[in-house]
Structures are given as C-alpha cells and as structure tokens.
PDB file of C-alpha atoms in Angstrom:
ATOM      1  CA  MET A   1       0.000   0.000   0.000  1.00  0.00           C
ATOM      2  CA  ALA A   2       1.381   3.415  -0.982  1.00  0.00           C
ATOM      3  CA  THR A   3       2.512   5.706   1.826  1.00  0.00           C
ATOM      4  CA  PRO A   4       0.827   9.134   1.766  1.00  0.00           C
ATOM      5  CA  ILE A   5       3.384  11.959   1.676  1.00  0.00           C
ATOM      6  CA  LYS A   6       2.696  15.692   1.778  1.00  0.00           C
ATOM      7  CA  ILE A   7       5.388  18.003   0.430  1.00  0.00           C
ATOM      8  CA  ASP A   8       5.346  21.780   0.782  1.00  0.00           C
ATOM      9  CA  PHE A   9       7.824  23.155  -1.756  1.00  0.00           C
ATOM     10  CA  VAL A  10       8.570  26.748  -0.719  1.00  0.00           C
ATOM     11  CA  SER A  11      10.217  28.586  -3.584  1.00  0.00           C
ATOM     12  CA  ASP A  12      10.363  31.541  -5.938  1.00  0.00           C
ATOM     13  CA  VAL A  13       9.982  31.552  -9.716  1.00  0.00           C
ATOM     14  CA  SER A  14      13.206  33.586 -10.058  1.00  0.00           C
ATOM     15  CA  CYS A  15      15.342  31.231  -7.918  1.00  0.00           C
ATOM     16  CA  PRO A  16      17.655  28.983  -9.998  1.00  0.00           C
ATOM     17  CA  TRP A  17      18.315  26.636  -7.077  1.00  0.00           C
ATOM     18  CA  CYS A  18      14.554  26.137  -6.785  1.00  0.00           C
ATOM     19  CA  ALA A  19      14.437  24.913 -10.393  1.00  0.00           C
ATOM     20  CA  ILE A  20      17.327  22.556  -9.629  1.00  0.00           C
ATOM     21  CA  GLY A  21      15.674  21.384  -6.403  1.00  0.00           C
ATOM     22  CA  LEU A  22      12.384  20.609  -8.134  1.00  0.00           C
ATOM     23  CA  SER A  23      14.127  18.667 -10.913  1.00  0.00           C
ATOM     24  CA  SER A  24      16.027  16.672  -8.273  1.00  0.00           C
ATOM     25  CA  LEU A  25      12.829  16.025  -6.319  1.00  0.00           C
ATOM     26  CA  ASN A  26      11.133  14.823  -9.505  1.00  0.00           C
ATOM     27  CA  GLN A  27      13.971  12.319 -10.042  1.00  0.00           C
ATOM     28  CA  ALA A  28      13.674  11.106  -6.443  1.00  0.00           C
ATOM     29  CA  LEU A  29       9.922  10.643  -6.763  1.00  0.00           C
ATOM     30  CA  ALA A  30      10.395   8.726 -10.031  1.00  0.00           C
ATOM     31  CA  ALA A  31      12.824   6.387  -8.229  1.00  0.00           C
ATOM     32  CA  ILE A  32      10.346   5.792  -5.405  1.00  0.00           C
ATOM     33  CA  GLY A  33       7.525   5.193  -7.865  1.00  0.00           C
ATOM     34  CA  ASP A  34       4.241   3.790  -6.595  1.00  0.00           C
ATOM     35  CA  ASP A  35       5.571   3.202  -3.090  1.00  0.00           C
ATOM     36  CA  ALA A  36       4.437   6.715  -2.134  1.00  0.00           C
ATOM     37  CA  GLU A  37       1.275   8.704  -2.807  1.00  0.00           C
ATOM     38  CA  VAL A  38       2.690  12.229  -2.965  1.00  0.00           C
ATOM     39  CA  GLN A  39       0.891  15.550  -2.879  1.00  0.00           C
ATOM     40  CA  ILE A  40       3.086  18.572  -3.672  1.00  0.00           C
ATOM     41  CA  HIS A  41       1.948  22.047  -2.680  1.00  0.00           C
ATOM     42  CA  PHE A  42       3.982  24.935  -4.073  1.00  0.00           C
ATOM     43  CA  GLN A  43       4.224  27.676  -1.479  1.00  0.00           C
ATOM     44  CA  PRO A  44       5.177  31.281  -2.256  1.00  0.00           C
ATOM     45  CA  PHE A  45       8.421  33.000  -1.340  1.00  0.00           C
ATOM     46  CA  GLU A  46       9.622  36.274  -2.855  1.00  0.00           C
ATOM     47  CA  LEU A  47      13.368  36.746  -3.006  1.00  0.00           C
ATOM     48  CA  ASN A  48      12.844  40.352  -4.073  1.00  0.00           C
ATOM     49  CA  ALA A  49       9.427  41.482  -2.881  1.00  0.00           C
ATOM     50  CA  ALA A  50      10.305  45.160  -3.366  1.00  0.00           C
ATOM     51  CA  MET A  51      11.462  44.722  -6.962  1.00  0.00           C
ATOM     52  CA  PRO A  52       9.825  47.380  -9.200  1.00  0.00           C
ATOM     53  CA  PRO A  53       7.761  46.359 -12.249  1.00  0.00           C
ATOM     54  CA  GLU A  54      10.589  47.036 -14.706  1.00  0.00           C
ATOM     55  CA  GLY A  55      12.933  44.704 -12.815  1.00  0.00           C
ATOM     56  CA  GLN A  56      16.699  45.211 -12.494  1.00  0.00           C
ATOM     57  CA  ASP A  57      19.804  44.218 -14.404  1.00  0.00           C
ATOM     58  CA  ILE A  58      20.930  40.909 -12.921  1.00  0.00           C
ATOM     59  CA  THR A  59      24.636  41.803 -12.565  1.00  0.00           C
ATOM     60  CA  GLU A  60      23.768  45.092 -10.895  1.00  0.00           C
ATOM     61  CA  HIS A  61      21.272  43.353  -8.620  1.00  0.00           C
ATOM     62  CA  LEU A  62      23.664  40.622  -7.470  1.00  0.00           C
ATOM     63  CA  THR A  63      26.440  43.145  -6.888  1.00  0.00           C
ATOM     64  CA  GLU A  64      24.147  45.294  -4.728  1.00  0.00           C
ATOM     65  CA  LYS A  65      22.607  42.375  -2.829  1.00  0.00           C
ATOM     66  CA  TYR A  66      25.629  40.143  -2.235  1.00  0.00           C
ATOM     67  CA  GLY A  67      28.656  42.313  -3.065  1.00  0.00           C
ATOM     68  CA  SER A  68      29.798  39.738  -5.620  1.00  0.00           C
ATOM     69  CA  THR A  69      32.073  40.630  -8.525  1.00  0.00           C
ATOM     70  CA  PRO A  70      31.162  39.903 -12.170  1.00  0.00           C
ATOM     71  CA  GLU A  71      33.807  37.124 -12.122  1.00  0.00           C
ATOM     72  CA  GLN A  72      32.254  35.500  -9.044  1.00  0.00           C
ATOM     73  CA  GLN A  73      28.822  35.764 -10.628  1.00  0.00           C
ATOM     74  CA  GLN A  74      30.088  34.064 -13.781  1.00  0.00           C
ATOM     75  CA  GLN A  75      31.514  31.204 -11.711  1.00  0.00           C
ATOM     76  CA  ALA A  76      28.195  30.850  -9.883  1.00  0.00           C
ATOM     77  CA  ARG A  77      26.275  30.850 -13.170  1.00  0.00           C
ATOM     78  CA  GLU A  78      28.481  28.089 -14.540  1.00  0.00           C
ATOM     79  CA  MET A  79      27.959  25.994 -11.405  1.00  0.00           C
ATOM     80  CA  ILE A  80      24.194  26.489 -11.654  1.00  0.00           C
ATOM     81  CA  ARG A  81      24.215  25.604 -15.376  1.00  0.00           C
ATOM     82  CA  SER A  82      26.196  22.435 -14.647  1.00  0.00           C
ATOM     83  CA  ARG A  83      23.988  21.367 -11.740  1.00  0.00           C
ATOM     84  CA  GLY A  84      20.918  22.002 -13.868  1.00  0.00           C
ATOM     85  CA  ALA A  85      22.301  19.843 -16.668  1.00  0.00           C
ATOM     86  CA  ASP A  86      22.900  17.030 -14.165  1.00  0.00           C
ATOM     87  CA  VAL A  87      19.165  16.917 -13.372  1.00  0.00           C
ATOM     88  CA  GLY A  88      17.902  17.608 -16.877  1.00  0.00           C
ATOM     89  CA  PHE A  89      17.147  21.319 -16.561  1.00  0.00           C
ATOM     90  CA  ASP A  90      18.416  23.709 -19.228  1.00  0.00           C
ATOM     91  CA  PHE A  91      19.681  27.068 -17.988  1.00  0.00           C
ATOM     92  CA  ALA A  92      20.206  29.462 -20.912  1.00  0.00           C
ATOM     93  CA  MET A  93      22.250  31.968 -18.915  1.00  0.00           C
ATOM     94  CA  ASP A  94      22.774  34.293 -21.883  1.00  0.00           C
ATOM     95  CA  LYS A  95      19.004  34.871 -22.145  1.00  0.00           C
ATOM     96  CA  ARG A  96      18.432  35.881 -18.511  1.00  0.00           C
ATOM     97  CA  ALA A  97      19.540  39.491 -18.130  1.00  0.00           C
ATOM     98  CA  ARG A  98      17.131  40.839 -15.500  1.00  0.00           C
ATOM     99  CA  ILE A  99      15.536  40.013 -12.146  1.00  0.00           C
ATOM    100  CA  TYR A 100      11.788  40.613 -11.913  1.00  0.00           C
ATOM    101  CA  ASN A 101       8.980  40.920  -9.383  1.00  0.00           C
ATOM    102  CA  THR A 102       7.199  37.563  -8.990  1.00  0.00           C
ATOM    103  CA  PHE A 103       4.132  38.398  -6.883  1.00  0.00           C
ATOM    104  CA  ASP A 104       1.642  38.002  -9.748  1.00  0.00           C
ATOM    105  CA  ALA A 105       3.274  34.699 -10.701  1.00  0.00           C
ATOM    106  CA  HIS A 106       2.596  33.470  -7.164  1.00  0.00           C
ATOM    107  CA  ARG A 107      -1.035  34.620  -7.385  1.00  0.00           C
ATOM    108  CA  LEU A 108      -1.421  32.661 -10.613  1.00  0.00           C
ATOM    109  CA  LEU A 109       0.236  29.613  -9.045  1.00  0.00           C
ATOM    110  CA  HIS A 110      -2.240  29.753  -6.162  1.00  0.00           C
ATOM    111  CA  TRP A 111      -5.093  29.751  -8.677  1.00  0.00           C
ATOM    112  CA  ALA A 112      -3.462  26.928 -10.654  1.00  0.00           C
ATOM    113  CA  GLY A 113      -3.436  24.863  -7.454  1.00  0.00           C
ATOM    114  CA  LEU A 114      -7.211  25.187  -7.244  1.00  0.00           C
ATOM    115  CA  GLU A 115      -7.376  24.047 -10.874  1.00  0.00           C
ATOM    116  CA  GLY A 116      -5.135  21.004 -10.297  1.00  0.00           C
ATOM    117  CA  LYS A 117      -2.342  22.351 -12.525  1.00  0.00           C
ATOM    118  CA  GLN A 118       0.028  23.962 -10.036  1.00  0.00           C
ATOM    119  CA  LYS A 119       3.048  21.729 -10.666  1.00  0.00           C
ATOM    120  CA  ALA A 120       2.712  22.049 -14.434  1.00  0.00           C
ATOM    121  CA  LEU A 121       2.525  25.841 -14.179  1.00  0.00           C
ATOM    122  CA  LYS A 122       5.492  25.998 -11.798  1.00  0.00           C
ATOM    123  CA  GLU A 123       7.639  23.961 -14.170  1.00  0.00           C
ATOM    124  CA  GLY A 124       6.396  26.040 -17.102  1.00  0.00           C
ATOM    125  CA  LEU A 125       7.377  29.269 -15.359  1.00  0.00           C
ATOM    126  CA  PHE A 126      10.839  27.956 -14.511  1.00  0.00           C
ATOM    127  CA  LYS A 127      11.334  27.066 -18.167  1.00  0.00           C
ATOM    128  CA  ALA A 128       9.967  30.413 -19.369  1.00  0.00           C
ATOM    129  CA  TYR A 129      12.366  32.396 -17.196  1.00  0.00           C
ATOM    130  CA  PHE A 130      15.518  30.306 -17.049  1.00  0.00           C
ATOM    131  CA  THR A 131      15.448  28.580 -20.457  1.00  0.00           C
ATOM    132  CA  GLN A 132      13.567  31.036 -22.658  1.00  0.00           C
ATOM    133  CA  GLY A 133      14.562  34.270 -20.901  1.00  0.00           C
ATOM    134  CA  LEU A 134      10.970  35.535 -20.637  1.00  0.00           C
ATOM    135  CA  ASP A 135       9.745  38.055 -18.065  1.00  0.00           C
ATOM    136  CA  PRO A 136       7.718  36.222 -15.350  1.00  0.00           C
ATOM    137  CA  SER A 137       6.211  39.506 -14.166  1.00  0.00           C
ATOM    138  CA  ALA A 138       4.626  40.240 -17.554  1.00  0.00           C
ATOM    139  CA  HIS A 139       0.958  39.284 -17.650  1.00  0.00           C
ATOM    140  CA  GLU A 140       1.120  38.192 -21.271  1.00  0.00           C
ATOM    141  CA  VAL A 141       3.965  35.796 -20.451  1.00  0.00           C
ATOM    142  CA  LEU A 142       2.049  34.376 -17.470  1.00  0.00           C
ATOM    143  CA  ILE A 143      -1.080  33.935 -19.585  1.00  0.00           C
ATOM    144  CA  TYR A 144       0.928  32.282 -22.367  1.00  0.00           C
ATOM    145  CA  VAL A 145       2.532  29.787 -19.963  1.00  0.00           C
ATOM    146  CA  ALA A 146      -0.854  29.083 -18.352  1.00  0.00           C
ATOM    147  CA  GLY A 147      -2.265  28.204 -21.754  1.00  0.00           C
ATOM    148  CA  GLU A 148       0.740  26.039 -22.589  1.00  0.00           C
ATOM    149  CA  VAL A 149       0.095  23.826 -19.534  1.00  0.00           C
ATOM    150  CA  GLY A 150      -3.611  23.442 -20.204  1.00  0.00           C
ATOM    151  CA  LEU A 151      -5.109  26.209 -18.070  1.00  0.00           C
ATOM    152  CA  ASP A 152      -7.841  28.505 -19.368  1.00  0.00           C
ATOM    153  CA  LYS A 153      -6.086  31.618 -20.682  1.00  0.00           C
ATOM    154  CA  GLU A 154      -9.057  33.920 -20.210  1.00  0.00           C
ATOM    155  CA  ALA A 155      -9.538  32.736 -16.643  1.00  0.00           C
ATOM    156  CA  ALA A 156      -5.821  33.364 -16.032  1.00  0.00           C
ATOM    157  CA  ARG A 157      -6.183  36.855 -17.499  1.00  0.00           C
ATOM    158  CA  LYS A 158      -9.084  37.622 -15.147  1.00  0.00           C
ATOM    159  CA  VAL A 159      -7.020  36.525 -12.136  1.00  0.00           C
ATOM    160  CA  LEU A 160      -4.076  38.681 -13.173  1.00  0.00           C
ATOM    161  CA  HIS A 161      -6.185  41.741 -13.962  1.00  0.00           C
ATOM    162  CA  SER A 162      -7.747  41.586 -10.498  1.00  0.00           C
ATOM    163  CA  ASN A 163      -6.265  41.447  -7.012  1.00  0.00           C
ATOM    164  CA  GLU A 164      -7.489  37.891  -6.566  1.00  0.00           C
ATOM    165  CA  TYR A 165      -5.448  35.594  -4.267  1.00  0.00           C
ATOM    166  CA  ALA A 166      -3.158  38.439  -3.154  1.00  0.00           C
ATOM    167  CA  ALA A 167      -4.243  37.990   0.469  1.00  0.00           C
ATOM    168  CA  GLU A 168      -3.763  34.219   0.294  1.00  0.00           C
ATOM    169  CA  VAL A 169      -0.236  34.571  -1.116  1.00  0.00           C
ATOM    170  CA  ARG A 170       0.794  37.122   1.518  1.00  0.00           C
ATOM    171  CA  GLU A 171      -0.696  34.978   4.282  1.00  0.00           C
ATOM    172  CA  ALA A 172       1.260  31.917   3.102  1.00  0.00           C
ATOM    173  CA  GLU A 173       4.479  33.932   2.785  1.00  0.00           C
ATOM    174  CA  GLU A 174       4.077  35.265   6.318  1.00  0.00           C
ATOM    175  CA  PHE A 175       3.300  31.781   7.660  1.00  0.00           C
ATOM    176  CA  PHE A 176       6.529  30.290   6.366  1.00  0.00           C
ATOM    177  CA  HIS A 177       8.579  33.327   7.416  1.00  0.00           C
ATOM    178  CA  ARG A 178       7.191  32.963  10.943  1.00  0.00           C
ATOM    179  CA  HIS A 179       8.234  29.314  10.907  1.00  0.00           C
ATOM    180  CA  GLY A 180      11.837  30.125  10.084  1.00  0.00           C
ATOM    181  CA  ILE A 181      11.943  29.809   6.300  1.00  0.00           C
ATOM    182  CA  ASN A 182      14.326  32.553   5.184  1.00  0.00           C
ATOM    183  CA  SER A 183      15.897  30.958   2.103  1.00  0.00           C
ATOM    184  CA  VAL A 184      14.679  28.749  -0.703  1.00  0.00           C
ATOM    185  CA  PRO A 185      14.100  26.140  -1.853  1.00  0.00           C
ATOM    186  CA  ALA A 186      12.747  24.788   1.405  1.00  0.00           C
ATOM    187  CA  VAL A 187      11.166  21.355   1.047  1.00  0.00           C
ATOM    188  CA  ILE A 188       8.986  20.423   4.014  1.00  0.00           C
ATOM    189  CA  ILE A 189       7.823  16.816   4.200  1.00  0.00           C
ATOM    190  CA  ASN A 190       4.695  15.962   6.206  1.00  0.00           C
ATOM    191  CA  GLU A 191       4.907  19.391   7.884  1.00  0.00           C
ATOM    192  CA  ARG A 192       7.843  18.155  10.011  1.00  0.00           C
ATOM    193  CA  HIS A 193      10.981  17.368   8.021  1.00  0.00           C
ATOM    194  CA  LEU A 194      12.888  20.196   6.311  1.00  0.00           C
ATOM    195  CA  ILE A 195      15.344  19.784   3.436  1.00  0.00           C
ATOM    196  CA  SER A 196      17.002  23.067   2.446  1.00  0.00           C
ATOM    197  CA  GLY A 197      18.614  23.998  -0.844  1.00  0.00           C
ATOM    198  CA  GLY A 198      18.823  22.515  -4.324  1.00  0.00           C
ATOM    199  CA  GLN A 199      19.951  19.103  -3.117  1.00  0.00           C
ATOM    200  CA  PRO A 200      20.841  16.135  -5.356  1.00  0.00           C
ATOM    201  CA  ALA A 201      18.094  13.609  -6.067  1.00  0.00           C
ATOM    202  CA  GLY A 202      19.744  11.069  -3.762  1.00  0.00           C
ATOM    203  CA  VAL A 203      19.308  13.349  -0.757  1.00  0.00           C
ATOM    204  CA  PHE A 204      15.578  13.661  -1.394  1.00  0.00           C
ATOM    205  CA  GLU A 205      15.158   9.959  -2.092  1.00  0.00           C
ATOM    206  CA  LYS A 206      17.014   8.921   1.087  1.00  0.00           C
ATOM    207  CA  ALA A 207      14.954  11.297   3.236  1.00  0.00           C
ATOM    208  CA  LEU A 208      11.673  10.200   1.677  1.00  0.00           C
ATOM    209  CA  ARG A 209      12.466   6.496   2.075  1.00  0.00           C
ATOM    210  CA  GLU A 210      13.404   7.010   5.730  1.00  0.00           C
ATOM    211  CA  ILE A 211      10.166   8.883   6.390  1.00  0.00           C
ATOM    212  CA  MET A 212       8.171   6.205   4.558  1.00  0.00           C
ATOM    213  CA  ALA A 213       9.862   3.450   6.609  1.00  0.00           C
ATOM    214  CA  LYS A 214       8.897   5.169   9.854  1.00  0.00           C
ATOM    215  CA  SER A 215       5.318   5.556   8.611  1.00  0.00           C
ATOM    216  CA  ALA A 216       4.986   1.892   7.691  1.00  0.00           C
TER     217      ALA A 216
END
C-alpha cells in the first residue's frame, strides 16, 4: 500500500536553485515510484518582494545584494548551469539578463493549485524564465505559460487583472517566514521534516524512504 506523503515546496519563480531542487525532487519521486502517494503544494516565497515592475539588471542586482564581482557571478552561473544539466534542466544563462517581481506569478500559481495544474505551471514558469529568458512579471507571459500547460487563458487573465489571491499569497508567505523559512528552496515533508537547498536527487530519495519506513 502506498505511503501518503505531503510536500510543501517553498520557492520563488526567479530562484535557480529552486528549479534545480524541483528537478532533483522529480527524479527522487520517479525512483520511489508507486511506493508513495505524494501531494506537492507549491508555497510562495519572494526573493525580491520590493522589486519594481521594470525589474533590475541581474549583474547590478547581485552586486548590490551580495557584493559579488562579475567574475564571481560568472563562476556561480556556470555551477548552476552544470547542476541544472545534471538533473535535466536547461539554464540558458545568456538569455536571462534581469531580475523581476514575482508576486503576480505566485497569485497565478495559487489559482493553478485550485485548478489542479500547479506543478505544471510551476515547471512552465521555470522554463519560461531560465530557459527562454521571458519576463515572469509580464501578464502576457504568465497567460501564455498558463495556456501552454492546459489552463484557461481567459480565466488566467481575469485573475491577473484583479487582485485575486493576493491575500492568500501574503498569508502563506508570512506563515513560512514565521516558521523560520528565510531561504529557498525549502522542502517540508509531512509538515515536520525540512530539506534546504537545491539538493541532489539522492538526498531527497534517502529522506523520503526514511520517512516512509517510519510511517509503515
């Protein structure tokens, strides 16, 4: 009999390590197969909640936020690209020149969860930003990705052109901040076990199998 597992995946659309972490988690879940009945809930986290609508040049942003040099940033980008390739995710670093506000993306993801398409939309948004270099704050991009994963584009447009789910997103963000989540990805299993960072698939698989063994 399959073991029920709940996973809260706290992340941001503009976080490369979140894309790596999700790809690794997907590999771990594929290895576990039918032994677990997994429900994944994507929870919002904004790395740059105060980012203006026009976004910011990524080199300028990283220099201001972390004090890193262009050379250090290039080394980090190469490490991210390599780690992504290891788990089957394509980072097109030359196409991603800016950091954007992601609040509306999180509102749309909340709605997609109600429609049963949250994971598909999350993966679509990662691809749009990191592989295609699209702006995840632009409503037309969000609507396009929603349509690509089988969501109703006009319904997505109505969500984005309203303030719908803003309160729910802020409430979820505050909940996880209060519970000590200050960096992402944060993968919380059965509301008790925390795995931080874009870990390799083996780390997720080992943790999940241990939790499943204790639940048996």
